[in-house]
CSV table of C-alpha atoms in Angstrom, one decimal:
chain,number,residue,atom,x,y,z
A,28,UNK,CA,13.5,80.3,-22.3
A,29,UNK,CA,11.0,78.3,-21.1
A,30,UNK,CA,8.4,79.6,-17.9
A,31,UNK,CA,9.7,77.8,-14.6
A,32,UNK,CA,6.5,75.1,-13.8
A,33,UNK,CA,6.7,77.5,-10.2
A,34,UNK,CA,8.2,80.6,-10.4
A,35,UNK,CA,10.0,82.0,-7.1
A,36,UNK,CA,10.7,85.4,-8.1
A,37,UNK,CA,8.0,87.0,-10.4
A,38,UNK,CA,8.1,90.8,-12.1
A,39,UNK,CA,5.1,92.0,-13.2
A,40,UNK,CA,5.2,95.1,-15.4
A,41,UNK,CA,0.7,95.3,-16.0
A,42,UNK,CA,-1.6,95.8,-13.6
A,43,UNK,CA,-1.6,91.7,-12.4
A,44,UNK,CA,0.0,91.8,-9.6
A,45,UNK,CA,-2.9,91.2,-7.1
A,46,UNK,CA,-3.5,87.7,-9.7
A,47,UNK,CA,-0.3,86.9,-8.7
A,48,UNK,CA,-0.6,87.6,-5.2
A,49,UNK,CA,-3.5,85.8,-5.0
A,50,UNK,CA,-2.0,82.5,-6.0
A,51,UNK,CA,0.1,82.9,-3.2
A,52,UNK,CA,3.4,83.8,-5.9
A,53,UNK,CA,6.0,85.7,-4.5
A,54,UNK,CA,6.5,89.1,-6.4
A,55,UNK,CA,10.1,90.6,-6.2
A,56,UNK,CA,9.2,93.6,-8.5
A,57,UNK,CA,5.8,95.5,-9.8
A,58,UNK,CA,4.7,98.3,-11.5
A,59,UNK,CA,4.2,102.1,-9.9
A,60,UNK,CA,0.0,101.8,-9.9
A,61,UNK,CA,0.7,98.8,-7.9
A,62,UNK,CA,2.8,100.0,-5.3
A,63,UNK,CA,0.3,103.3,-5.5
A,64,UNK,CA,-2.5,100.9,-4.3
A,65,UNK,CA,-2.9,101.7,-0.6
A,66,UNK,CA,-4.6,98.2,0.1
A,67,UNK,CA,-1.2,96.7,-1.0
A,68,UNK,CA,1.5,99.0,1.1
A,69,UNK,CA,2.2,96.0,3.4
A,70,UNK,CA,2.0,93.3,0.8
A,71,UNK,CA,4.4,95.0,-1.4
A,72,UNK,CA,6.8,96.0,1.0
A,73,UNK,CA,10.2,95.2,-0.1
A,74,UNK,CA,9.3,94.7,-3.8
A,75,UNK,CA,11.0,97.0,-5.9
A,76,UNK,CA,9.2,99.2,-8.0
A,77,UNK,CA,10.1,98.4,-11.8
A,78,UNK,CA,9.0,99.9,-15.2
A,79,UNK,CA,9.6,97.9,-18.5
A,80,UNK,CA,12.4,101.0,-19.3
A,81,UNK,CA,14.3,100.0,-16.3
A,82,UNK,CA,16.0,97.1,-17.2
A,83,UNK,CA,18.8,97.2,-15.3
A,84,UNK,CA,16.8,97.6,-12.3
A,85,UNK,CA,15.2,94.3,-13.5
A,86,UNK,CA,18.0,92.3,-14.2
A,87,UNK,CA,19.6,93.4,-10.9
A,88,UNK,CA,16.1,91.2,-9.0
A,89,UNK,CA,16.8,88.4,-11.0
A,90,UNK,CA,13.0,87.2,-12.1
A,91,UNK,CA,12.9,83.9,-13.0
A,92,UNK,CA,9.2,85.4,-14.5
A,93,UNK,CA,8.6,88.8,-16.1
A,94,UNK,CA,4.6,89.2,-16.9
A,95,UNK,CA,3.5,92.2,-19.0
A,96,UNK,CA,1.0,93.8,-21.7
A,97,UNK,CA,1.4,93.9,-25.5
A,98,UNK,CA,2.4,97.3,-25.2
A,99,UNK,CA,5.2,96.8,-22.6
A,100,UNK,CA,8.1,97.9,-24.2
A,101,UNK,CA,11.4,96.3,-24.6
A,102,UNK,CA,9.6,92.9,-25.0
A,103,UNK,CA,13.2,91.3,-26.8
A,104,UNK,CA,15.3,92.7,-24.0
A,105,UNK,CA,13.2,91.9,-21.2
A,106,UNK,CA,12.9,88.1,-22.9
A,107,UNK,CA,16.7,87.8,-22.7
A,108,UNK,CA,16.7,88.6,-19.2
A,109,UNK,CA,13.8,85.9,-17.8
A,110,UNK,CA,11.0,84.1,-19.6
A,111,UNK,CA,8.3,86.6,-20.7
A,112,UNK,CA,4.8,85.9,-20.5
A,113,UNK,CA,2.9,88.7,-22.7
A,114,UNK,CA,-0.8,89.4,-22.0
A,115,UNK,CA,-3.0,91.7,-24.3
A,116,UNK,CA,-5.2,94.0,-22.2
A,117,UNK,CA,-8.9,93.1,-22.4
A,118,UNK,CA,-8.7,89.9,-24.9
A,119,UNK,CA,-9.8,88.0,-21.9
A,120,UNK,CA,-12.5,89.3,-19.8
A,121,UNK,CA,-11.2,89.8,-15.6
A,122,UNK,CA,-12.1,86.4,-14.9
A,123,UNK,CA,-10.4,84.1,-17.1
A,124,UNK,CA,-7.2,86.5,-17.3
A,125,UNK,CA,-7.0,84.8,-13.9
A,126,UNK,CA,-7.3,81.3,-14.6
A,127,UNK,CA,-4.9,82.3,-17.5
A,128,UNK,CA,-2.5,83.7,-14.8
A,129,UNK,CA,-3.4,80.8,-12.9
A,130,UNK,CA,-1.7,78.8,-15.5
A,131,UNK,CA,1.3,80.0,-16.3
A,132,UNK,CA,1.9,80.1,-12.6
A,133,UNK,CA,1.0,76.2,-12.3
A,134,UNK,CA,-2.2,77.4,-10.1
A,135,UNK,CA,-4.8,76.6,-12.7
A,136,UNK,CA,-6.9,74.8,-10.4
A,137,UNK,CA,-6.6,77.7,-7.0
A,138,UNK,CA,-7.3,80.1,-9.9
A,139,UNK,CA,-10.8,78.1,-10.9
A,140,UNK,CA,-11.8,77.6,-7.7
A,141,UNK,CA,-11.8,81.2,-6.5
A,142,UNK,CA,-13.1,82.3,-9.8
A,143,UNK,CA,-16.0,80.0,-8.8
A,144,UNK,CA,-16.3,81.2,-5.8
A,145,UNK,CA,-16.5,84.2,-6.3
A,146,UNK,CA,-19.6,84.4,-9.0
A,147,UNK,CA,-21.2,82.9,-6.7
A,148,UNK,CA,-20.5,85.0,-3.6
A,149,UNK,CA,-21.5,88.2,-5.7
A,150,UNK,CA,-24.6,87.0,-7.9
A,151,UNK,CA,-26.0,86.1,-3.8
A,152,UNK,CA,-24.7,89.7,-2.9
A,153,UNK,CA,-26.2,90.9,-6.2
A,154,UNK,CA,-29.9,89.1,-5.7
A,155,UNK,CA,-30.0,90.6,-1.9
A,156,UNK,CA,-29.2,94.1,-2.8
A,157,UNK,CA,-31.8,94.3,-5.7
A,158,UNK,CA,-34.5,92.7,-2.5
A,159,UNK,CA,-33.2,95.5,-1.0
A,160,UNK,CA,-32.9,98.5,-3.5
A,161,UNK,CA,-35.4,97.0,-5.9
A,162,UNK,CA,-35.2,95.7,-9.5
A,163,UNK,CA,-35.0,98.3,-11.6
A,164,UNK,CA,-32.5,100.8,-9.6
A,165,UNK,CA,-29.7,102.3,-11.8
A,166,UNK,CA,-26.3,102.5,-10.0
A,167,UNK,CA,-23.6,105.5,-11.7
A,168,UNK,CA,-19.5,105.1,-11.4
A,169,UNK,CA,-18.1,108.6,-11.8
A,170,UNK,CA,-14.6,109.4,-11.5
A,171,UNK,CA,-12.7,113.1,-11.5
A,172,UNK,CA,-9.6,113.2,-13.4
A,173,UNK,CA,-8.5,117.1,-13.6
A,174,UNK,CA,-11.1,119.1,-14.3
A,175,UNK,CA,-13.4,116.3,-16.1
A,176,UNK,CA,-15.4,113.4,-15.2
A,177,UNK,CA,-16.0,109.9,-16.4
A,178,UNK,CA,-18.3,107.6,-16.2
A,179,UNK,CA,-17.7,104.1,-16.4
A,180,UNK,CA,-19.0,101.2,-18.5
A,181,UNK,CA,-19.0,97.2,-17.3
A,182,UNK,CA,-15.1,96.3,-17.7
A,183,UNK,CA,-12.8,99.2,-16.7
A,184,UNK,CA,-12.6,98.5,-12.6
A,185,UNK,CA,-13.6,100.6,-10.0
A,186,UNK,CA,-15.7,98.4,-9.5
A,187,UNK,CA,-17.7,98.0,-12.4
A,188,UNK,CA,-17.2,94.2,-13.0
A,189,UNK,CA,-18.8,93.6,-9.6
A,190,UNK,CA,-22.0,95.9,-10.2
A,191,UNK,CA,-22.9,95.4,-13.3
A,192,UNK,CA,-21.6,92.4,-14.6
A,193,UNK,CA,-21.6,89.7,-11.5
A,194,UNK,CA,-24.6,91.3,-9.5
A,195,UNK,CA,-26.1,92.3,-12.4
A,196,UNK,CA,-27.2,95.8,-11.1
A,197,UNK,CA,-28.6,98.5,-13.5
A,198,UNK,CA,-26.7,101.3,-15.5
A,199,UNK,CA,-29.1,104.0,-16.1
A,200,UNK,CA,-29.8,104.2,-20.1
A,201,UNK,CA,-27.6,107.4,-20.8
A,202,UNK,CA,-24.2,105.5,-19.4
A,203,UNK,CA,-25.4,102.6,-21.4
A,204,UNK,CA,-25.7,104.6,-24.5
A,205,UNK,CA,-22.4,106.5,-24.2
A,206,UNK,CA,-20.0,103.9,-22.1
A,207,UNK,CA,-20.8,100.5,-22.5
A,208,UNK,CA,-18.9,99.5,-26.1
A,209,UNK,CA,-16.4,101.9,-25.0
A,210,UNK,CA,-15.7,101.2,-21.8
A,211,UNK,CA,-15.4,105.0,-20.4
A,212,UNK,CA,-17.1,108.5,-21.5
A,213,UNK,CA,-16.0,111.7,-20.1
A,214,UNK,CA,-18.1,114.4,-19.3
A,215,UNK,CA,-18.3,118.2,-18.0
A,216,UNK,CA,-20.0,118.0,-14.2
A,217,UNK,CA,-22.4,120.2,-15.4
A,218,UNK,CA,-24.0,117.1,-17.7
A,219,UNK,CA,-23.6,114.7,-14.6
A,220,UNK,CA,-27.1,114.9,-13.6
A,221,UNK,CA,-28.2,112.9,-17.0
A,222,UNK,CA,-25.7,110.3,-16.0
A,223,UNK,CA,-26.4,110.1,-12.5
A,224,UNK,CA,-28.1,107.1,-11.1
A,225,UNK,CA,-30.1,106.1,-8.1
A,226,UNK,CA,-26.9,105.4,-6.8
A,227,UNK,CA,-23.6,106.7,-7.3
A,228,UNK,CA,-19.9,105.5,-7.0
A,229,UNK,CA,-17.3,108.7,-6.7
A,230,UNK,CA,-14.0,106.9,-7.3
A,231,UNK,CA,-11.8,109.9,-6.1
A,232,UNK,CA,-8.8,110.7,-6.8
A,233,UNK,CA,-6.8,112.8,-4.3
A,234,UNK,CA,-4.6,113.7,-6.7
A,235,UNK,CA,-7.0,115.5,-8.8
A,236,UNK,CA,-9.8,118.3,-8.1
A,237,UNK,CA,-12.9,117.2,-6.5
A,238,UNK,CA,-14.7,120.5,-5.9
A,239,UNK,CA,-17.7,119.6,-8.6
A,240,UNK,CA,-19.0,117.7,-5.1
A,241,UNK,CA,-20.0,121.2,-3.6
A,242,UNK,CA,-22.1,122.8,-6.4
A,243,UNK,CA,-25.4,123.2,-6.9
A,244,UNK,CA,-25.5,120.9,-9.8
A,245,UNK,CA,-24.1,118.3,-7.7
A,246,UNK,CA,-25.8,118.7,-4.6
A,247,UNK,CA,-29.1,118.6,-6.4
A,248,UNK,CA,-28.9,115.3,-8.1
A,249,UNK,CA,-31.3,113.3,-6.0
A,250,UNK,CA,-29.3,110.0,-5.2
A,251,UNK,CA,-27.1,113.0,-3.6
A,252,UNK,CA,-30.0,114.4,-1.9
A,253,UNK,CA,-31.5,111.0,-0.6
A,254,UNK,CA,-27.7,110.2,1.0
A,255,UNK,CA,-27.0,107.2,-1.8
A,256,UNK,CA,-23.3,108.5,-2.6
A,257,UNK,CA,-21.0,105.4,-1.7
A,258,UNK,CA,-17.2,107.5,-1.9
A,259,UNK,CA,-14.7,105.0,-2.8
A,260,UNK,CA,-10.8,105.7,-3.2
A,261,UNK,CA,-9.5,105.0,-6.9
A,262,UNK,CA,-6.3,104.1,-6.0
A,263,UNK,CA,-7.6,101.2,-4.0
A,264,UNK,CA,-10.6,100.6,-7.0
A,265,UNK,CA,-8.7,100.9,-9.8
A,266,UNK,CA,-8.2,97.1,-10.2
A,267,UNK,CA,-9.8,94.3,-10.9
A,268,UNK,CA,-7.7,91.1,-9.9
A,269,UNK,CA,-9.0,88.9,-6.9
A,270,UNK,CA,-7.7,90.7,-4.0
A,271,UNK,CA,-9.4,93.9,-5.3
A,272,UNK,CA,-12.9,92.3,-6.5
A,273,UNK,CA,-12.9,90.7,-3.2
A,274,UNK,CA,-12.4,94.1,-1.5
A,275,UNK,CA,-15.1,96.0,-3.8
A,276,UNK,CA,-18.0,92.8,-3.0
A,277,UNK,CA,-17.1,93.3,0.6
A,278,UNK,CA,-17.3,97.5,0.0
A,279,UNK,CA,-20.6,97.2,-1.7
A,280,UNK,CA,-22.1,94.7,0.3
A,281,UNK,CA,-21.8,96.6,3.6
A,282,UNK,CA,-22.9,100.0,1.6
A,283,UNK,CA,-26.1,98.4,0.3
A,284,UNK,CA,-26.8,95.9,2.7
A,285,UNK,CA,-25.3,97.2,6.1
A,286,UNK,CA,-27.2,100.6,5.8
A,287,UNK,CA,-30.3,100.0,4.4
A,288,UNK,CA,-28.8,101.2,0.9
A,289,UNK,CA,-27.0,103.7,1.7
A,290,UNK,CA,-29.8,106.4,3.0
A,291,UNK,CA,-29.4,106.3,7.1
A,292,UNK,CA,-26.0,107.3,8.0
């Protein structure tokens, strides 16, 4: 089967679907963590919610486009039901999965020029908070999941690819050591402190405990005590296609910029 040169009715069974959105492609069924994404509730309404063990729930859309991971299961079956375009998670970095995306849609050249667009927009952003913050100020992304904490390197959302790899902001040495190669480390909150930052990103998940935000160990990290806590929703973070990176710039821009870096409420 070959790819339609523009699909009309695209599944997406990996966490593209806000590339695809992007180009201005119409979806007709996505994956749960999609349809999770608050941001995305009115975008996605009416697009059925599809997992790559649902196949009759598939076929039943009738993609003319099914987009997925190496590990998406039932590659064979899913081929026989539309063309199948399989992506392996992390062989490209965010920004050229897009302009990869871009291409199999036939929006190469949309795909480019936001790309484009967009280092540019964020290495200004970038430049203008480090006026503002200084230099050599070290920005945390923690997340709670259960009962532990991660931290999070330069490529695994929440906004990482916008800190740390387009505005080039600092990750203070300990996250560097233990989460750069690996993308993640996961910690105990009573270690935080050593990971914390001048600034810190909560990515928090409502679904999972947050108390470690009212102890003492907490509350006396000093980015906490000088108000530089940005609290962002997971679920809305977790991504990093356009319509999310674009989000997170805006998010960051107004938390550094729009109040003087966070401290004056």
């Amino acid at each position: 089967m070959e790819v339609p040169a523009h699909p009309k009715r695209v599944v997406v069974l990996a966490s593209f679907a806000g590339n695809v959105m992007a180009l201005d492609t119409n979806l007709v069924g996505v994956d749960p963590y999609a349809k999770m994404n608050p941001l995305w509730k009115d975008r996605l309404k009416g697009v059925a919610e599809v997992s790559d063990e649902n196949l009759e729930k598939i076929v039943e859309l009738n993609p003319d486009l099914i987009i997925g991971l190496s590990n998406t299961k039932n590659q064979d079956k899913l081929k026989e039901i539309a063309p199948t375009v399989i992506f392996t998670y992390n062989k490209l970095n965010y920004l050229d999965q897009h302009i990869e995306i871009g291409k199999v849609l036939n929006k190469e050249k949309e795909a480019t020029a936001w790309v484009e667009d967009f280092k540019k927009r964020s290495k200004k952003t970038g430049q203008e908070i480090k006026d503002q913050i200084g230099e050599d100020a070290t920005v945390s992304v923690i997340e709670n999941f259960d009962k532990q904490l991660s931290v999070f390197g330069k490529d695994w959302g929440r906004g990482t690819e916008v800190l740390y790899q387009e505005m080039e902001l600092n990750m203070p040495k300990k996250v560097k050591e233990k989460a750069l190669k690996t993308g993640y480390h996961a910690l105990s909150p009573e270690v935080l402190p050593e990971f914390a930052g001048d600034y810190l990103v909560i990515s928090k998940n409502s679904d999972y405990d947050s108390s470690y935000m009212k102890t003492k160990t907490f509350k006396n990290i000093p980015a906490v005590k000088k108000d530089r806590v940005f609290v962002v929703d997971t679920k809305e973070f977790m991504f990093n296609d356009p319509l999310s990176l674009d989000y997170q710039l805006k998010f960051f821009k107004e938390k550094f910029l729009g109040k003087a870096g966070g401290e004056d409420k």
